[in-house]
């Protein structure tokens, strides 16, 4: 049996309704059938991104969906990526490369050009694969954004693609979300919706049945599947930091949740580690004592650096180091550890220079050129028997200074990152450093945790993809019945 539809779009009544997970589940089920399938998201707004096989940048959710398909991630899978640098502006990435920095009003006008890139990528995927599973963005009911829409129904109408609508029952109001979404659509848009998926259900399904019958009577459309709430999934988040904290072990790790935090998935392996209690610290929240502090990546390094200073992190870090704690900076967090961060061209906002945290003897200048590369090497800080490491680099800055003479890693034969003379501070541009089990163990030993446990993120991710695929079997069966 092949795919019920050569192209199918998954839209949601709200952000975080579960679109990404449903797309990944359908992709994995089709792969099991022997269908060649690819994911596609016309436009994505996210600060978690991945480097592709063709040297570009896409949302991490599409990279995960490519893994579900058993194929390498490619820029055609997410032709338009928006990375917010402020409340009104974002870096616009087309086909994996930075095109411009735009405010929301300018981008609204630019969408007609962006739609051309979207349709080019979609056409290439349709030629290469038996099926394409498309993910919408946010909600199609955002009537203020209907003009020039390329992310939801505007795309579906342009390519004549059927749609399923996903709603999250766990947050409440699921029937109102569905009915309200339909009310905001045009007749032709409502007509292309095949049916609904009620996501994240827990409890007695018989108690939901009267609501399902009412909804089907009101809309004339079927509920295709009710998907369960699955606990303990290890899947890359598209953007938002999950509220759940990993209160597991005695080793304490804290991460400031800065306003423009990016690629926070860097610490997912630590959140899954049984010996680690990892907490993200939000604005105004007391900062607890910790063994390790990780300064994460940032889409606005100087802005997030100012936030750290306003929240009292410099004084906390100084005390943390006095008591023997360790500090690790990743990408933007690495840049913050230096003496200064200069943005002469206004790459991430207003042009200017900011004083860094002064923990490493180096300075960083932000440039328009973005380094995008999948890399591998070994841990220079780990001594002669250095552990292997693999990851990726995504950054728009160049760092210089004496601190770099003592590198953290050797990547593809070159020194990378820095370790302080006393060994308490480590910084690197390398994302994903904890995803290699040997490197994770070496980093944790450096930080003070010599654990017998290892976390294999690849295996956890695969197991989670199989779990969501198993849960979505009734959905694919319903789609098969529609297509008979």
Tab-separated table of C-alpha atoms in Angstrom:
chain	number	residue	atom	x	y	z
A	1	UNK	CA	0.000	0.000	0.000
A	2	UNK	CA	1.297	3.442	-0.930
A	3	UNK	CA	0.597	6.929	0.387
A	4	UNK	CA	-3.111	7.865	0.521
A	5	UNK	CA	-2.233	11.302	-0.875
A	6	UNK	CA	0.824	12.437	-2.847
A	7	UNK	CA	0.709	15.653	-0.807
A	8	UNK	CA	-1.024	16.320	2.499
A	9	UNK	CA	-0.878	19.416	4.710
A	10	UNK	CA	-1.134	19.326	8.503
A	11	UNK	CA	-2.435	22.590	9.963
A	12	UNK	CA	-3.212	23.433	13.590
A	13	UNK	CA	-5.882	25.420	15.366
A	14	UNK	CA	-3.107	27.016	17.470
A	15	UNK	CA	0.650	27.119	17.743
A	16	UNK	CA	1.997	24.029	19.519
A	17	UNK	CA	-1.093	21.979	18.681
A	18	UNK	CA	1.218	19.133	17.675
A	19	UNK	CA	1.612	19.703	13.933
A	20	UNK	CA	5.328	18.884	13.916
A	21	UNK	CA	4.786	15.609	15.759
A	22	UNK	CA	1.879	14.528	13.546
A	23	UNK	CA	3.955	15.239	10.420
A	24	UNK	CA	6.887	13.243	11.822
A	25	UNK	CA	4.580	10.350	12.728
A	26	UNK	CA	3.012	10.217	9.251
A	27	UNK	CA	6.455	10.435	7.646
A	28	UNK	CA	7.696	7.467	9.690
A	29	UNK	CA	4.584	5.386	8.922
A	30	UNK	CA	4.913	6.055	5.188
A	31	UNK	CA	8.609	5.155	5.353
A	32	UNK	CA	7.628	1.817	6.929
A	33	UNK	CA	5.347	1.237	3.933
A	34	UNK	CA	8.238	1.717	1.546
A	35	UNK	CA	7.007	5.114	0.370
A	36	UNK	CA	9.707	7.667	-0.413
A	37	UNK	CA	8.508	10.656	1.571
A	38	UNK	CA	9.813	14.101	2.490
A	39	UNK	CA	8.666	16.736	5.011
A	40	UNK	CA	7.996	20.308	3.986
A	41	UNK	CA	7.281	23.498	5.913
A	42	UNK	CA	6.873	26.536	3.632
A	43	UNK	CA	7.630	29.094	6.328
A	44	UNK	CA	8.977	28.529	9.814
A	45	UNK	CA	9.606	31.034	12.597
A	46	UNK	CA	12.016	29.427	15.046
A	47	UNK	CA	15.284	29.998	16.862
A	48	UNK	CA	16.148	26.285	16.903
A	49	UNK	CA	17.771	25.464	13.595
A	50	UNK	CA	19.824	22.711	12.008
A	51	UNK	CA	22.551	22.602	9.352
A	52	UNK	CA	21.593	20.659	6.231
A	53	UNK	CA	23.498	18.341	3.932
A	54	UNK	CA	23.636	21.108	1.304
A	55	UNK	CA	25.190	23.606	3.720
A	56	UNK	CA	22.103	25.603	4.612
A	57	UNK	CA	19.899	26.197	7.628
A	58	UNK	CA	16.372	24.946	8.379
A	59	UNK	CA	14.163	24.541	11.426
A	60	UNK	CA	15.095	21.667	13.738
A	61	UNK	CA	11.586	20.225	13.459
A	62	UNK	CA	12.098	19.665	9.722
A	63	UNK	CA	15.471	18.022	10.386
A	64	UNK	CA	13.718	15.664	12.817
A	65	UNK	CA	11.003	14.962	10.244
A	66	UNK	CA	13.689	14.168	7.662
A	67	UNK	CA	15.106	11.649	10.141
A	68	UNK	CA	11.616	10.144	10.399
A	69	UNK	CA	11.669	9.770	6.601
A	70	UNK	CA	15.130	8.199	6.632
A	71	UNK	CA	16.632	10.954	4.487
A	72	UNK	CA	19.160	13.751	4.985
A	73	UNK	CA	17.740	17.195	5.821
A	74	UNK	CA	17.796	19.627	2.886
A	75	UNK	CA	17.018	23.332	2.560
A	76	UNK	CA	14.074	22.554	0.253
A	77	UNK	CA	12.284	21.100	3.293
A	78	UNK	CA	12.028	24.570	4.885
A	79	UNK	CA	12.645	27.194	2.182
A	80	UNK	CA	11.723	30.194	4.361
A	81	UNK	CA	13.069	30.392	7.920
A	82	UNK	CA	12.515	33.446	10.108
A	83	UNK	CA	14.763	33.872	13.159
A	84	UNK	CA	13.411	36.661	15.399
A	85	UNK	CA	16.020	39.083	16.711
A	86	UNK	CA	13.472	41.415	18.386
A	87	UNK	CA	9.732	41.652	18.931
A	88	UNK	CA	9.258	43.230	15.494
A	89	UNK	CA	12.273	42.109	13.434
A	90	UNK	CA	13.735	38.858	12.176
A	91	UNK	CA	16.538	37.462	10.081
A	92	UNK	CA	15.019	36.156	6.838
A	93	UNK	CA	16.628	32.968	5.533
A	94	UNK	CA	15.720	31.788	2.018
A	95	UNK	CA	16.821	28.359	0.793
A	96	UNK	CA	19.125	28.048	3.799
A	97	UNK	CA	20.980	31.358	3.382
A	98	UNK	CA	20.511	34.733	5.053
A	99	UNK	CA	18.700	37.102	2.709
A	100	UNK	CA	18.063	40.132	4.926
A	101	UNK	CA	17.029	41.483	8.321
A	102	UNK	CA	13.451	42.761	8.102
A	103	UNK	CA	10.761	44.164	10.334
A	104	UNK	CA	7.320	42.569	10.244
A	105	UNK	CA	5.825	45.177	7.923
A	106	UNK	CA	8.609	44.869	5.338
A	107	UNK	CA	8.410	41.072	5.447
A	108	UNK	CA	4.673	41.180	4.795
A	109	UNK	CA	5.454	42.914	1.493
A	110	UNK	CA	8.342	40.511	0.801
A	111	UNK	CA	6.069	37.457	1.019
A	112	UNK	CA	5.274	37.530	-2.689
A	113	UNK	CA	8.986	36.953	-3.383
A	114	UNK	CA	9.234	34.366	-0.616
A	115	UNK	CA	6.300	32.461	-2.138
A	116	UNK	CA	8.366	31.960	-5.278
A	117	UNK	CA	11.069	30.237	-3.215
A	118	UNK	CA	8.426	28.124	-1.478
A	119	UNK	CA	6.907	26.902	-4.733
A	120	UNK	CA	10.338	26.144	-6.235
A	121	UNK	CA	11.276	23.950	-3.293
A	122	UNK	CA	7.922	22.212	-3.189
A	123	UNK	CA	8.088	21.409	-6.895
A	124	UNK	CA	11.543	19.858	-6.495
A	125	UNK	CA	10.385	17.672	-3.595
A	126	UNK	CA	7.301	16.505	-5.491
A	127	UNK	CA	9.534	15.419	-8.366
A	128	UNK	CA	11.916	13.493	-6.091
A	129	UNK	CA	9.541	11.746	-3.665
A	130	UNK	CA	6.355	9.671	-3.787
A	131	UNK	CA	4.779	11.812	-1.090
A	132	UNK	CA	5.294	15.143	0.656
A	133	UNK	CA	3.834	15.806	4.122
A	134	UNK	CA	3.484	19.551	4.666
A	135	UNK	CA	3.396	21.362	8.005
A	136	UNK	CA	1.575	24.644	8.452
A	137	UNK	CA	2.689	27.417	10.791
A	138	UNK	CA	0.725	28.788	13.720
A	139	UNK	CA	-2.940	28.785	12.747
A	140	UNK	CA	-4.794	29.376	9.459
A	141	UNK	CA	-7.310	31.471	11.420
A	142	UNK	CA	-4.958	34.452	11.756
A	143	UNK	CA	-7.087	36.701	9.548
A	144	UNK	CA	-4.738	39.672	9.944
A	145	UNK	CA	-2.061	37.688	8.085
A	146	UNK	CA	-4.287	36.258	5.332
A	147	UNK	CA	-3.008	38.636	2.660
A	148	UNK	CA	-0.029	37.045	0.896
A	149	UNK	CA	-0.176	34.000	3.198
A	150	UNK	CA	2.484	31.437	2.314
A	151	UNK	CA	2.419	29.329	5.483
A	152	UNK	CA	-1.082	27.844	5.709
A	153	UNK	CA	-4.125	28.043	3.444
A	154	UNK	CA	-2.391	30.422	1.046
A	155	UNK	CA	0.045	27.631	0.250
A	156	UNK	CA	-2.604	24.887	0.275
A	157	UNK	CA	-4.741	26.839	-2.195
A	158	UNK	CA	-1.759	27.588	-4.433
A	159	UNK	CA	-0.814	23.905	-4.833
A	160	UNK	CA	-4.316	22.413	-4.370
A	161	UNK	CA	-3.302	20.384	-1.330
A	162	UNK	CA	-5.741	18.614	1.047
A	163	UNK	CA	-5.509	19.559	4.728
A	164	UNK	CA	-6.063	17.922	8.101
A	165	UNK	CA	-6.600	20.153	11.124
A	166	UNK	CA	-4.966	19.312	14.467
A	167	UNK	CA	-6.275	20.606	17.816
A	168	UNK	CA	-4.742	20.133	21.269
A	169	UNK	CA	-7.328	18.927	23.796
A	170	UNK	CA	-4.866	19.074	26.689
A	171	UNK	CA	-4.951	22.882	26.798
A	172	UNK	CA	-8.776	22.935	26.773
A	173	UNK	CA	-11.368	24.410	24.412
A	174	UNK	CA	-10.722	21.917	21.647
A	175	UNK	CA	-14.219	22.126	20.112
A	176	UNK	CA	-14.219	25.929	20.176
A	177	UNK	CA	-10.778	25.954	18.580
A	178	UNK	CA	-11.964	23.788	15.695
A	179	UNK	CA	-15.313	25.539	15.148
A	180	UNK	CA	-13.677	28.962	15.465
A	181	UNK	CA	-10.940	28.086	12.990
A	182	UNK	CA	-13.468	26.915	10.403
A	183	UNK	CA	-15.453	30.137	10.856
A	184	UNK	CA	-12.377	32.174	9.916
A	185	UNK	CA	-11.802	30.324	6.635
A	186	UNK	CA	-13.243	30.885	3.177
A	187	UNK	CA	-15.589	28.343	1.599
A	188	UNK	CA	-12.844	26.909	-0.609
A	189	UNK	CA	-10.453	26.632	2.340
A	190	UNK	CA	-13.018	24.824	4.498
A	191	UNK	CA	-13.739	22.461	1.623
A	192	UNK	CA	-10.148	21.237	1.443
A	193	UNK	CA	-10.102	20.151	5.098
A	194	UNK	CA	-10.502	16.361	5.146
A	195	UNK	CA	-11.135	16.147	8.870
A	196	UNK	CA	-9.780	16.735	12.347
A	197	UNK	CA	-7.189	15.247	14.672
A	198	UNK	CA	-7.735	15.666	18.407
A	199	UNK	CA	-4.272	15.540	19.924
A	200	UNK	CA	-2.862	14.867	23.423
A	201	UNK	CA	-5.929	13.145	24.837
A	202	UNK	CA	-5.740	11.409	28.209
A	203	UNK	CA	-8.565	9.769	30.096
A	204	UNK	CA	-11.635	7.743	29.221
A	205	UNK	CA	-12.248	7.999	25.460
A	206	UNK	CA	-15.938	7.147	25.948
A	207	UNK	CA	-16.429	10.472	27.716
A	208	UNK	CA	-15.159	12.267	24.619
A	209	UNK	CA	-17.498	10.458	22.218
A	210	UNK	CA	-20.516	12.778	22.630
A	211	UNK	CA	-18.301	15.738	21.811
A	212	UNK	CA	-16.943	14.001	18.720
A	213	UNK	CA	-20.478	13.245	17.509
A	214	UNK	CA	-21.535	16.862	18.089
A	215	UNK	CA	-18.481	18.193	16.248
A	216	UNK	CA	-19.036	15.936	13.245
A	217	UNK	CA	-22.701	16.931	13.103
A	218	UNK	CA	-21.880	20.640	13.334
A	219	UNK	CA	-19.131	20.596	10.702
A	220	UNK	CA	-20.005	17.712	8.411
A	221	UNK	CA	-16.404	16.565	8.700
A	222	UNK	CA	-14.989	13.504	10.502
A	223	UNK	CA	-12.683	13.274	13.469
A	224	UNK	CA	-9.968	11.207	11.806
A	225	UNK	CA	-8.168	10.200	14.994
A	226	UNK	CA	-7.802	10.918	18.682
A	227	UNK	CA	-4.103	10.749	19.520
A	228	UNK	CA	-2.944	10.024	23.068
A	229	UNK	CA	-0.842	12.218	25.318
A	230	UNK	CA	2.582	10.549	25.202
A	231	UNK	CA	4.880	11.164	28.143
A	232	UNK	CA	8.677	11.118	27.993
A	233	UNK	CA	9.187	11.762	24.281
A	234	UNK	CA	12.687	12.804	23.220
A	235	UNK	CA	12.017	14.959	20.168
A	236	UNK	CA	13.670	18.213	19.096
A	237	UNK	CA	11.570	21.224	20.033
A	238	UNK	CA	10.773	23.614	17.213
A	239	UNK	CA	11.243	26.721	19.332
A	240	UNK	CA	9.791	27.119	22.823
A	241	UNK	CA	11.572	25.749	25.875
A	242	UNK	CA	9.391	23.070	27.443
A	243	UNK	CA	8.035	24.010	30.847
A	244	UNK	CA	8.931	20.595	32.278
A	245	UNK	CA	12.146	20.574	34.264
A	246	UNK	CA	14.364	17.504	34.435
A	247	UNK	CA	14.576	17.056	38.199
A	248	UNK	CA	16.441	13.761	38.204
A	249	UNK	CA	19.790	13.620	39.961
A	250	UNK	CA	22.029	15.382	42.437
A	251	UNK	CA	24.262	17.150	39.875
A	252	UNK	CA	22.817	20.627	39.360
A	253	UNK	CA	22.892	22.413	35.990
A	254	UNK	CA	21.286	25.810	35.399
A	255	UNK	CA	20.695	27.556	32.075
A	256	UNK	CA	19.498	31.179	31.826
A	257	UNK	CA	16.434	31.317	29.598
A	258	UNK	CA	17.385	34.521	27.801
A	259	UNK	CA	14.805	36.365	25.670
A	260	UNK	CA	16.438	35.316	22.362
A	261	UNK	CA	17.739	31.897	23.389
A	262	UNK	CA	18.517	29.738	20.349
A	263	UNK	CA	19.266	26.053	19.880
A	264	UNK	CA	18.381	25.245	23.479
A	265	UNK	CA	18.190	21.649	22.230
A	266	UNK	CA	21.951	21.638	22.908
A	267	UNK	CA	21.140	20.580	26.486
A	268	UNK	CA	18.487	17.953	25.697
A	269	UNK	CA	20.952	15.149	26.422
A	270	UNK	CA	21.511	16.593	29.892
A	271	UNK	CA	17.782	16.889	30.546
A	272	UNK	CA	17.517	13.153	29.823
A	273	UNK	CA	20.478	12.195	32.034
A	274	UNK	CA	19.413	10.327	35.204
A	275	UNK	CA	22.144	11.935	37.351
A	276	UNK	CA	21.365	15.543	36.369
A	277	UNK	CA	18.839	18.075	37.629
A	278	UNK	CA	18.709	20.727	34.873
A	279	UNK	CA	16.718	23.939	35.238
A	280	UNK	CA	16.082	26.821	32.843
A	281	UNK	CA	15.991	30.073	34.834
A	282	UNK	CA	13.491	32.652	33.613
A	283	UNK	CA	13.319	36.384	34.188
A	284	UNK	CA	12.897	37.289	37.847
A	285	UNK	CA	13.346	33.707	39.018
A	286	UNK	CA	15.882	33.121	41.840
A	287	UNK	CA	19.085	31.512	40.573
A	288	UNK	CA	19.829	28.353	42.569
A	289	UNK	CA	23.263	27.025	43.467
A	290	UNK	CA	24.647	24.785	40.739
A	291	UNK	CA	27.600	22.638	39.750
A	292	UNK	CA	27.524	23.784	36.119
A	293	UNK	CA	26.142	26.913	34.456
A	294	UNK	CA	25.546	26.769	30.696
A	295	UNK	CA	25.185	30.029	28.778
A	296	UNK	CA	23.201	29.043	25.661
A	297	UNK	CA	23.164	30.276	22.095
A	298	UNK	CA	21.452	33.546	21.230
A	299	UNK	CA	19.931	35.263	18.205
A	300	UNK	CA	20.678	38.636	19.796
A	301	UNK	CA	23.913	38.245	21.736
A	302	UNK	CA	24.235	41.832	22.947
A	303	UNK	CA	20.557	42.007	23.898
A	304	UNK	CA	20.721	38.751	25.843
A	305	UNK	CA	23.988	39.860	27.446
A	306	UNK	CA	22.246	43.008	28.696
A	307	UNK	CA	19.441	40.809	30.047
A	308	UNK	CA	21.960	38.684	31.975
A	309	UNK	CA	23.418	41.814	33.519
A	310	UNK	CA	19.974	43.154	34.468
A	311	UNK	CA	19.060	39.822	36.076
A	312	UNK	CA	22.180	39.738	38.263
A	313	UNK	CA	23.972	36.889	36.515
A	314	UNK	CA	27.499	38.457	36.568
A	315	UNK	CA	27.548	38.568	40.369
A	316	UNK	CA	26.077	35.077	40.547
A	317	UNK	CA	28.700	33.704	38.134
A	318	UNK	CA	31.555	35.330	40.063
A	319	UNK	CA	30.370	33.662	43.281
A	320	UNK	CA	29.757	30.387	41.437
A	321	UNK	CA	33.369	30.347	40.193
A	322	UNK	CA	34.773	31.294	43.636
A	323	UNK	CA	33.153	28.172	45.052
A	324	UNK	CA	34.630	25.959	42.329
A	325	UNK	CA	31.703	25.778	39.901
A	326	UNK	CA	32.131	25.423	36.145
A	327	UNK	CA	30.804	27.642	33.341
A	328	UNK	CA	30.205	26.538	29.747
A	329	UNK	CA	29.296	28.990	26.980
A	330	UNK	CA	27.881	27.760	23.658
A	331	UNK	CA	27.920	29.954	20.526
A	332	UNK	CA	26.376	33.275	21.646
A	333	UNK	CA	27.031	32.239	25.235
A	334	UNK	CA	30.688	31.703	24.300
A	335	UNK	CA	30.850	35.195	22.811
A	336	UNK	CA	29.405	36.646	26.021
A	337	UNK	CA	32.266	35.151	28.058
A	338	UNK	CA	34.785	37.456	26.350
A	339	UNK	CA	35.795	41.056	26.993
A	340	UNK	CA	33.479	42.574	24.391
A	341	UNK	CA	30.933	41.872	21.639
A	342	UNK	CA	30.964	44.391	18.787
A	343	UNK	CA	28.244	44.645	16.126
A	344	UNK	CA	29.482	47.434	13.814
A	345	UNK	CA	27.011	46.622	11.010
A	346	UNK	CA	23.927	46.179	13.167
A	347	UNK	CA	23.636	42.495	12.236
A	348	UNK	CA	21.545	41.644	15.317
A	349	UNK	CA	19.963	45.014	16.038
A	350	UNK	CA	21.342	48.474	16.682
A	351	UNK	CA	25.025	48.830	15.787
A	352	UNK	CA	27.372	49.201	18.724
A	353	UNK	CA	29.638	47.454	21.204
A	354	UNK	CA	28.885	45.845	24.566
A	355	UNK	CA	31.201	44.830	27.365
A	356	UNK	CA	31.264	41.077	27.839
A	357	UNK	CA	31.365	39.104	31.070
A	358	UNK	CA	35.172	39.325	31.010
A	359	UNK	CA	35.794	35.672	31.858
A	360	UNK	CA	37.871	34.833	28.771
A	361	UNK	CA	40.589	36.979	27.179
A	362	UNK	CA	38.970	37.423	23.770
A	363	UNK	CA	36.707	39.750	21.818
A	364	UNK	CA	34.035	39.048	19.195
A	365	UNK	CA	32.949	41.024	16.146
A	366	UNK	CA	29.647	40.115	14.519
A	367	UNK	CA	29.710	39.944	10.720
A	368	UNK	CA	27.164	39.441	7.959
A	369	UNK	CA	28.779	36.154	6.901
A	370	UNK	CA	27.202	33.176	8.663
A	371	UNK	CA	29.203	30.008	9.273
A	372	UNK	CA	27.025	26.944	8.595
A	373	UNK	CA	28.782	23.608	8.809
A	374	UNK	CA	28.419	20.083	10.145
A	375	UNK	CA	31.677	19.233	11.926
A	376	UNK	CA	33.463	16.529	13.888
A	377	UNK	CA	36.680	16.230	15.845
A	378	UNK	CA	37.714	15.496	19.419
A	379	UNK	CA	37.803	17.094	22.868
A	380	UNK	CA	41.118	18.904	23.357
A	381	UNK	CA	40.340	19.565	27.041
A	382	UNK	CA	40.120	15.818	27.716
A	383	UNK	CA	43.833	15.139	27.379
A	384	UNK	CA	45.705	12.579	25.293
A	385	UNK	CA	42.856	10.040	25.191
A	386	UNK	CA	40.543	12.686	23.736
A	387	UNK	CA	36.892	11.803	23.232
A	388	UNK	CA	35.353	12.146	19.753
A	389	UNK	CA	32.746	14.853	19.227
A	390	UNK	CA	30.391	15.825	16.406
A	391	UNK	CA	27.995	18.713	15.946
A	392	UNK	CA	27.357	21.788	13.868
A	393	UNK	CA	28.206	25.483	13.770
A	394	UNK	CA	25.731	28.308	13.126
A	395	UNK	CA	27.075	31.745	13.949
A	396	UNK	CA	27.644	35.237	12.570
A	397	UNK	CA	30.731	36.289	14.482
A	398	UNK	CA	34.510	35.958	14.644
A	399	UNK	CA	36.351	35.766	17.959
A	400	UNK	CA	40.000	36.732	18.521
A	401	UNK	CA	42.227	36.746	21.584
A	402	UNK	CA	44.749	34.965	23.761
A	403	UNK	CA	42.101	32.663	25.267
A	404	UNK	CA	41.804	30.824	21.952
A	405	UNK	CA	45.393	29.556	22.313
A	406	UNK	CA	44.030	26.934	24.708
A	407	UNK	CA	41.197	25.393	22.620
A	408	UNK	CA	38.301	23.329	23.913
A	409	UNK	CA	38.136	21.118	20.805
A	410	UNK	CA	40.074	20.210	17.725
A	411	UNK	CA	37.543	20.318	14.893
A	412	UNK	CA	38.517	19.014	11.461
A	413	UNK	CA	42.157	19.648	12.371
A	414	UNK	CA	41.707	23.233	13.611
A	415	UNK	CA	41.589	24.532	17.194
A	416	UNK	CA	38.113	25.597	18.287
A	417	UNK	CA	36.766	27.293	21.390
A	418	UNK	CA	38.677	28.080	24.571
A	419	UNK	CA	39.370	26.808	28.093
A	420	UNK	CA	40.427	29.181	30.860
A	421	UNK	CA	43.824	28.751	32.487
A	422	UNK	CA	42.277	27.444	35.702
A	423	UNK	CA	40.065	25.014	33.761
A	424	UNK	CA	36.825	26.356	35.231
A	425	UNK	CA	35.463	28.029	32.066
A	426	UNK	CA	34.929	26.466	28.661
A	427	UNK	CA	33.489	28.093	25.576
A	428	UNK	CA	32.786	26.876	22.049
A	429	UNK	CA	30.843	27.591	18.876
A	430	UNK	CA	29.989	23.880	18.650
A	431	UNK	CA	26.290	23.062	18.890
A	432	UNK	CA	25.275	19.505	19.759
A	433	UNK	CA	28.426	18.729	21.767
A	434	UNK	CA	26.470	16.677	24.324
A	435	UNK	CA	24.859	14.466	21.655
A	436	UNK	CA	28.022	12.372	21.213
A	437	UNK	CA	28.024	10.054	24.270
A	438	UNK	CA	31.836	10.033	24.662
A	439	UNK	CA	32.044	13.834	24.432
A	440	UNK	CA	29.103	14.200	26.830
A	441	UNK	CA	30.847	11.977	29.375
A	442	UNK	CA	34.104	13.933	28.990
A	443	UNK	CA	32.340	17.291	29.401
A	444	UNK	CA	30.515	16.074	32.486
A	445	UNK	CA	33.763	14.788	34.012
A	446	UNK	CA	35.272	18.220	33.377
A	447	UNK	CA	32.237	19.764	35.095
A	448	UNK	CA	32.568	17.445	38.092
A	449	UNK	CA	30.247	14.511	37.327
A	450	UNK	CA	31.902	11.134	36.749
A	451	UNK	CA	28.804	9.096	35.979
A	452	UNK	CA	28.385	5.505	34.947
A	453	UNK	CA	25.320	6.490	32.934
A	454	UNK	CA	25.372	7.547	29.291
A	455	UNK	CA	22.618	9.073	27.205
A	456	UNK	CA	22.355	8.004	23.560
A	457	UNK	CA	20.295	10.822	22.068
A	458	UNK	CA	20.113	9.148	18.650
A	459	UNK	CA	18.590	6.006	20.158
A	460	UNK	CA	16.154	8.035	22.289
A	461	UNK	CA	15.074	10.034	19.250
A	462	UNK	CA	14.527	6.870	17.192
A	463	UNK	CA	12.493	5.237	19.952
A	464	UNK	CA	10.325	8.343	20.247
A	465	UNK	CA	9.703	8.451	16.495
A	466	UNK	CA	8.528	4.839	16.625
A	467	UNK	CA	6.221	5.629	19.559
A	468	UNK	CA	4.515	8.540	17.821
A	469	UNK	CA	4.246	6.508	14.614
A	470	UNK	CA	2.534	3.645	16.461
A	471	UNK	CA	0.107	6.108	18.029
A	472	UNK	CA	-0.728	7.602	14.607
A	473	UNK	CA	-1.600	4.279	12.905
A	474	UNK	CA	-5.368	5.001	13.243
A	475	UNK	CA	-4.855	8.374	11.549
A	476	UNK	CA	-3.151	6.857	8.512
A	477	UNK	CA	-5.849	4.165	8.338
A	478	UNK	CA	-8.514	6.888	8.303
A	479	UNK	CA	-6.718	8.699	5.486
A	480	UNK	CA	-6.543	5.420	3.546
A	481	UNK	CA	-10.319	5.011	3.883
A	482	UNK	CA	-10.939	8.542	2.589
A	483	UNK	CA	-8.847	7.850	-0.498
A	484	UNK	CA	-10.537	4.565	-1.444
